[in-house]
Amino acid sequence: ETGVTQTPRHLVMGMTNKKSLKCEQHLGHNAMYWYKQSAKKPLELMFVYNFKEQTENNSVPSRFSPECPNSSHLFLHLHTLQPEDSALYLCASSQDRGTGSYEQYFGPGTRLTVT
Amino acid sequence: GQNIDQPTEMTATEGAIVQINCTYQTSGFNGLFWYQQHAGEAPTFLSYNVLDGLEEKGRFSSFLSRSKGYSYLLLKELQMKDSASYLCAVKDSNYQLIWGAGTKLIIKP
């Protein structure tokens, strides 16, 4: 248990569906992240929020839409996804996104399958 | 571009020692991290190096050479539970973590 929870753990959706992934951290951290993890590929950073403000969007398609209502919660809204979007989506948090040895704490991930 | 290289897979024997290498080319350097990820689980933090040299933490040690763009993770007295993927990541000049694809370590009895 890392102090970061994600729901749902598994999700199967059609290309025309709309769904949302939820992440919650109980660590009092100020930075939160969404990553995509595909088999045998490096973790891909999607979005970063620091003190509830989005600081990075790594050229992610608009069919992925993040939302950070407060420093403890992070959502990823999904719509009209493609089969190649099937992957493990990981949420992480850290004390800060800047200098220092602030390691990131990861949630267990949502295994997404797009049919 | 930015790049992190590490072997795809390694095999070692229970009780032995294994060294997992990581080389990097990044825009700036603000520290190097090692994470462990068991199959189907979240990555968990193992170590952080920002200065050259060896950091020891129990059975695990991590080494860094900034001039060579090189790090390794050393695992001693291997146990079956050490079977996992080991991820190397470098924090670049924008404080963004650049990740390697991970090394899958298989431990045999």
mmCIF file of C-alpha atoms in Angstrom:
data_model
loop_
_atom_site.group_PDB
_atom_site.id
_atom_site.type_symbol
_atom_site.label_atom_id
_atom_site.label_comp_id
_atom_site.label_asym_id
_atom_site.label_seq_id
_atom_site.Cartn_x
_atom_site.Cartn_y
_atom_site.Cartn_z
ATOM 1 C CA GLU A 1 0.000 0.000 0.000
ATOM 2 C CA THR A 2 1.707 3.177 -1.228
ATOM 3 C CA GLY A 3 -0.877 5.736 -0.155
ATOM 4 C CA VAL A 4 -2.066 6.223 -3.733
ATOM 5 C CA THR A 5 -5.290 4.528 -4.814
ATOM 6 C CA GLN A 6 -6.742 4.148 -8.278
ATOM 7 C CA THR A 7 -10.164 3.055 -9.503
ATOM 8 C CA PRO A 8 -11.185 1.092 -11.393
ATOM 9 C CA ARG A 9 -8.392 -1.487 -11.491
ATOM 10 C CA HIS A 10 -9.624 -2.906 -14.779
ATOM 11 C CA LEU A 11 -11.673 -1.263 -17.512
ATOM 12 C CA VAL A 12 -12.911 -2.514 -20.866
ATOM 13 C CA MET A 13 -14.497 0.082 -23.102
ATOM 14 C CA GLY A 14 -15.610 0.466 -26.659
ATOM 15 C CA MET A 15 -14.238 3.163 -28.907
ATOM 16 C CA THR A 16 -17.399 5.250 -28.570
ATOM 17 C CA ASN A 17 -17.645 5.088 -24.777
ATOM 18 C CA LYS A 18 -16.816 7.775 -22.236
ATOM 19 C CA LYS A 19 -15.236 6.747 -18.964
ATOM 20 C CA SER A 20 -13.123 8.275 -16.209
ATOM 21 C CA LEU A 21 -10.188 7.035 -14.184
ATOM 22 C CA LYS A 22 -9.819 8.224 -10.617
ATOM 23 C CA CYS A 23 -6.727 8.657 -8.482
ATOM 24 C CA GLU A 24 -6.499 9.702 -4.841
ATOM 25 C CA GLN A 25 -3.394 10.242 -2.731
ATOM 26 C CA HIS A 26 -3.349 10.267 1.074
ATOM 27 C CA LEU A 27 0.236 11.491 1.455
ATOM 28 C CA GLY A 28 -0.204 15.255 1.533
ATOM 29 C CA HIS A 29 1.776 15.626 -1.685
ATOM 30 C CA ASN A 30 1.591 18.651 -3.971
ATOM 31 C CA ALA A 31 2.375 17.078 -7.346
ATOM 32 C CA MET A 32 0.379 14.412 -9.204
ATOM 33 C CA TYR A 33 1.093 12.621 -12.471
ATOM 34 C CA TRP A 34 -0.567 10.441 -15.081
ATOM 35 C CA TYR A 35 1.589 7.882 -16.890
ATOM 36 C CA LYS A 36 0.888 5.359 -19.635
ATOM 37 C CA GLN A 37 2.739 2.043 -19.415
ATOM 38 C CA SER A 38 2.788 -0.235 -22.451
ATOM 39 C CA ALA A 39 4.559 -3.588 -22.582
ATOM 40 C CA LYS A 40 8.327 -3.334 -22.997
ATOM 41 C CA LYS A 41 8.201 0.448 -23.397
ATOM 42 C CA PRO A 42 9.350 3.201 -21.044
ATOM 43 C CA LEU A 43 6.785 4.887 -18.869
ATOM 44 C CA GLU A 44 5.236 7.734 -20.852
ATOM 45 C CA LEU A 45 4.479 10.865 -18.869
ATOM 46 C CA MET A 46 1.097 12.244 -19.903
ATOM 47 C CA PHE A 47 0.203 15.058 -17.504
ATOM 48 C CA VAL A 48 1.649 16.753 -14.443
ATOM 49 C CA TYR A 49 -0.192 18.847 -11.879
ATOM 50 C CA ASN A 50 1.629 20.872 -9.246
ATOM 51 C CA PHE A 51 -0.467 22.587 -6.578
ATOM 52 C CA LYS A 52 -3.558 21.786 -8.704
ATOM 53 C CA GLU A 53 -2.166 23.602 -11.751
ATOM 54 C CA GLN A 54 -1.339 21.650 -14.888
ATOM 55 C CA THR A 55 2.339 22.165 -15.580
ATOM 56 C CA GLU A 56 2.904 19.664 -18.370
ATOM 57 C CA ASN A 57 0.974 18.088 -21.181
ATOM 58 C CA ASN A 58 3.278 15.864 -23.193
ATOM 59 C CA SER A 59 1.514 16.121 -26.553
ATOM 60 C CA VAL A 60 -1.273 13.858 -25.388
ATOM 61 C CA PRO A 61 -4.250 13.462 -27.777
ATOM 62 C CA SER A 62 -7.335 15.422 -26.792
ATOM 63 C CA ARG A 63 -9.309 12.211 -26.293
ATOM 64 C CA PHE A 64 -7.523 12.145 -22.892
ATOM 65 C CA SER A 65 -8.640 14.977 -20.619
ATOM 66 C CA PRO A 66 -7.225 15.407 -17.107
ATOM 67 C CA GLU A 67 -8.895 17.099 -14.168
ATOM 68 C CA CYS A 68 -7.409 18.001 -10.789
ATOM 69 C CA PRO A 69 -10.070 19.459 -8.466
ATOM 70 C CA ASN A 70 -7.722 19.526 -5.461
ATOM 71 C CA SER A 71 -4.222 18.393 -4.557
ATOM 72 C CA SER A 72 -5.464 14.961 -3.415
ATOM 73 C CA HIS A 73 -7.552 13.921 -6.410
ATOM 74 C CA LEU A 74 -6.771 13.449 -10.069
ATOM 75 C CA PHE A 75 -9.028 12.236 -12.855
ATOM 76 C CA LEU A 76 -8.412 11.143 -16.413
ATOM 77 C CA HIS A 77 -11.471 11.453 -18.629
ATOM 78 C CA LEU A 78 -11.507 9.179 -21.668
ATOM 79 C CA HIS A 79 -13.591 9.448 -24.828
ATOM 80 C CA THR A 80 -13.480 7.993 -28.339
ATOM 81 C CA LEU A 81 -10.347 6.019 -27.579
ATOM 82 C CA GLN A 82 -8.440 3.879 -30.058
ATOM 83 C CA PRO A 83 -7.299 0.254 -29.615
ATOM 84 C CA GLU A 84 -3.680 1.456 -29.349
ATOM 85 C CA ASP A 85 -4.666 3.292 -26.165
ATOM 86 C CA SER A 86 -4.969 -0.058 -24.412
ATOM 87 C CA ALA A 87 -2.330 -0.001 -21.661
ATOM 88 C CA LEU A 88 -1.762 0.294 -17.927
ATOM 89 C CA TYR A 89 -2.471 3.832 -16.705
ATOM 90 C CA LEU A 90 -0.545 4.751 -13.610
ATOM 91 C CA CYS A 91 -1.110 7.646 -11.281
ATOM 92 C CA ALA A 92 1.722 8.930 -9.087
ATOM 93 C CA SER A 93 2.319 11.684 -6.565
ATOM 94 C CA SER A 94 5.359 13.366 -5.053
ATOM 95 C CA GLN A 95 6.025 16.027 -2.447
ATOM 96 C CA ASP A 96 6.999 18.438 -5.219
ATOM 97 C CA ARG A 97 7.964 18.178 -8.875
ATOM 98 C CA GLY A 98 11.092 20.249 -8.564
ATOM 99 C CA THR A 99 14.535 19.744 -7.144
ATOM 100 C CA GLY A 100 15.484 17.198 -4.567
ATOM 101 C CA SER A 101 15.163 13.507 -4.132
ATOM 102 C CA TYR A 102 11.391 13.588 -4.058
ATOM 103 C CA GLU A 103 10.516 10.143 -5.226
ATOM 104 C CA GLN A 104 7.195 9.426 -6.845
ATOM 105 C CA TYR A 105 4.693 7.117 -5.198
ATOM 106 C CA PHE A 106 2.616 5.105 -7.636
ATOM 107 C CA GLY A 107 -0.874 3.741 -7.493
ATOM 108 C CA PRO A 108 -1.611 0.158 -8.628
ATOM 109 C CA GLY A 109 -2.801 1.323 -12.033
ATOM 110 C CA THR A 110 -5.866 0.840 -14.207
ATOM 111 C CA ARG A 111 -5.556 -1.848 -16.874
ATOM 112 C CA LEU A 112 -7.468 -0.379 -19.833
ATOM 113 C CA THR A 113 -8.599 -2.412 -22.827
ATOM 114 C CA VAL A 114 -10.198 -0.626 -25.764
ATOM 115 C CA THR A 115 -12.256 -2.867 -28.037
ATOM 116 C CA GLY B 1 16.815 13.357 -27.951
ATOM 117 C CA GLN B 2 16.796 11.961 -24.467
ATOM 118 C CA ASN B 3 17.525 8.287 -23.956
ATOM 119 C CA ILE B 4 17.841 5.757 -21.157
ATOM 120 C CA ASP B 5 19.287 2.325 -21.976
ATOM 121 C CA GLN B 6 19.112 -0.779 -19.818
ATOM 122 C CA PRO B 7 19.121 -4.492 -20.657
ATOM 123 C CA THR B 8 15.733 -5.977 -21.446
ATOM 124 C CA GLU B 9 16.117 -9.123 -19.364
ATOM 125 C CA MET B 10 18.599 -10.767 -17.011
ATOM 126 C CA THR B 11 18.692 -14.117 -15.246
ATOM 127 C CA ALA B 12 20.459 -14.873 -11.971
ATOM 128 C CA THR B 13 20.572 -17.586 -9.337
ATOM 129 C CA GLU B 14 19.131 -17.389 -5.843
ATOM 130 C CA GLY B 15 21.824 -16.311 -3.364
ATOM 131 C CA ALA B 16 24.027 -14.770 -6.054
ATOM 132 C CA ILE B 17 24.820 -11.153 -6.955
ATOM 133 C CA VAL B 18 23.528 -9.327 -10.030
ATOM 134 C CA GLN B 19 24.354 -5.922 -11.490
ATOM 135 C CA ILE B 20 21.828 -4.089 -13.662
ATOM 136 C CA ASN B 21 23.338 -1.317 -15.778
ATOM 137 C CA CYS B 22 21.761 1.903 -16.972
ATOM 138 C CA THR B 23 23.242 4.469 -19.355
ATOM 139 C CA TYR B 24 21.626 7.796 -20.070
ATOM 140 C CA GLN B 25 21.740 10.812 -22.345
ATOM 141 C CA THR B 26 19.516 13.602 -21.098
ATOM 142 C CA SER B 27 19.099 17.348 -21.254
ATOM 143 C CA GLY B 28 20.572 18.161 -17.890
ATOM 144 C CA PHE B 29 20.758 15.996 -14.804
ATOM 145 C CA ASN B 30 18.978 16.390 -11.471
ATOM 146 C CA GLY B 31 19.330 12.899 -10.092
ATOM 147 C CA LEU B 32 18.843 9.250 -11.019
ATOM 148 C CA PHE B 33 16.237 6.924 -9.547
ATOM 149 C CA TRP B 34 15.817 3.157 -9.439
ATOM 150 C CA TYR B 35 12.391 1.606 -9.014
ATOM 151 C CA GLN B 36 11.248 -1.991 -8.605
ATOM 152 C CA GLN B 37 8.044 -3.200 -10.237
ATOM 153 C CA HIS B 38 6.599 -6.644 -9.594
ATOM 154 C CA ALA B 39 4.307 -8.009 -12.280
ATOM 155 C CA GLY B 40 0.860 -6.452 -12.015
ATOM 156 C CA GLU B 41 1.912 -4.034 -9.298
ATOM 157 C CA ALA B 42 2.933 -0.389 -8.957
ATOM 158 C CA PRO B 43 6.579 0.675 -9.256
ATOM 159 C CA THR B 44 8.162 1.285 -5.846
ATOM 160 C CA PHE B 45 11.137 3.506 -5.090
ATOM 161 C CA LEU B 46 14.483 1.836 -4.398
ATOM 162 C CA SER B 47 17.224 4.456 -4.547
ATOM 163 C CA TYR B 48 18.285 7.951 -5.562
ATOM 164 C CA ASN B 49 21.737 9.136 -6.655
ATOM 165 C CA VAL B 50 22.691 12.714 -7.469
ATOM 166 C CA LEU B 51 26.410 12.665 -6.651
ATOM 167 C CA ASP B 52 29.024 10.261 -7.999
ATOM 168 C CA GLY B 53 29.632 7.163 -5.963
ATOM 169 C CA LEU B 54 27.924 4.263 -4.296
ATOM 170 C CA GLU B 55 24.791 4.410 -2.148
ATOM 171 C CA GLU B 56 24.171 1.286 -0.087
ATOM 172 C CA LYS B 57 20.824 0.297 1.341
ATOM 173 C CA GLY B 58 20.745 -3.208 2.757
ATOM 174 C CA ARG B 59 21.069 -5.827 0.026
ATOM 175 C CA PHE B 60 20.687 -3.162 -2.673
ATOM 176 C CA SER B 61 23.335 -0.642 -3.761
ATOM 177 C CA SER B 62 23.265 1.954 -6.521
ATOM 178 C CA PHE B 63 26.239 3.568 -8.219
ATOM 179 C CA LEU B 64 26.463 6.722 -10.311
ATOM 180 C CA SER B 65 29.086 8.213 -12.630
ATOM 181 C CA ARG B 66 27.817 11.500 -14.041
ATOM 182 C CA SER B 67 30.803 11.967 -16.353
ATOM 183 C CA LYS B 68 30.075 8.613 -17.995
ATOM 184 C CA GLY B 69 26.296 8.918 -17.938
ATOM 185 C CA TYR B 70 26.195 5.572 -16.180
ATOM 186 C CA SER B 71 24.580 3.922 -13.205
ATOM 187 C CA TYR B 72 24.134 0.421 -11.918
ATOM 188 C CA LEU B 73 21.941 -1.293 -9.365
ATOM 189 C CA LEU B 74 23.634 -4.088 -7.436
ATOM 190 C CA LEU B 75 21.518 -6.730 -5.759
ATOM 191 C CA LYS B 76 23.224 -9.100 -3.318
ATOM 192 C CA GLU B 77 22.074 -12.367 -1.736
ATOM 193 C CA LEU B 78 19.327 -12.680 -4.293
ATOM 194 C CA GLN B 79 15.963 -13.986 -3.149
ATOM 195 C CA MET B 80 13.110 -15.334 -5.226
ATOM 196 C CA LYS B 81 11.039 -12.261 -4.285
ATOM 197 C CA ASP B 82 13.586 -10.087 -6.141
ATOM 198 C CA SER B 83 12.133 -11.360 -9.420
ATOM 199 C CA ALA B 84 10.719 -8.146 -10.858
ATOM 200 C CA SER B 85 11.377 -5.395 -13.366
ATOM 201 C CA TYR B 86 13.871 -2.716 -12.398
ATOM 202 C CA LEU B 87 13.323 0.737 -13.844
ATOM 203 C CA CYS B 88 15.997 3.406 -14.210
ATOM 204 C CA ALA B 89 14.862 7.037 -14.464
ATOM 205 C CA VAL B 90 16.722 10.353 -14.749
ATOM 206 C CA LYS B 91 15.364 13.743 -13.722
ATOM 207 C CA ASP B 92 16.284 16.186 -16.495
ATOM 208 C CA SER B 93 16.833 19.943 -16.491
ATOM 209 C CA ASN B 94 13.031 20.505 -16.430
ATOM 210 C CA TYR B 95 12.727 18.184 -13.407
ATOM 211 C CA GLN B 96 10.867 15.685 -15.573
ATOM 212 C CA LEU B 97 11.615 11.995 -15.070
ATOM 213 C CA ILE B 98 12.881 10.235 -18.209
ATOM 214 C CA TRP B 99 12.366 6.488 -17.910
ATOM 215 C CA GLY B 100 14.122 3.448 -19.266
ATOM 216 C CA ALA B 101 12.055 0.516 -20.527
ATOM 217 C CA GLY B 102 13.037 -1.567 -17.512
ATOM 218 C CA THR B 103 15.068 -4.725 -16.936
ATOM 219 C CA LYS B 104 13.152 -7.892 -16.175
ATOM 220 C CA LEU B 105 15.130 -9.895 -13.621
ATOM 221 C CA ILE B 106 14.433 -13.615 -13.387
ATOM 222 C CA ILE B 107 15.724 -15.464 -10.330
ATOM 223 C CA LYS B 108 16.214 -19.220 -10.582
ATOM 224 C CA PRO B 109 16.535 -21.583 -7.606
#
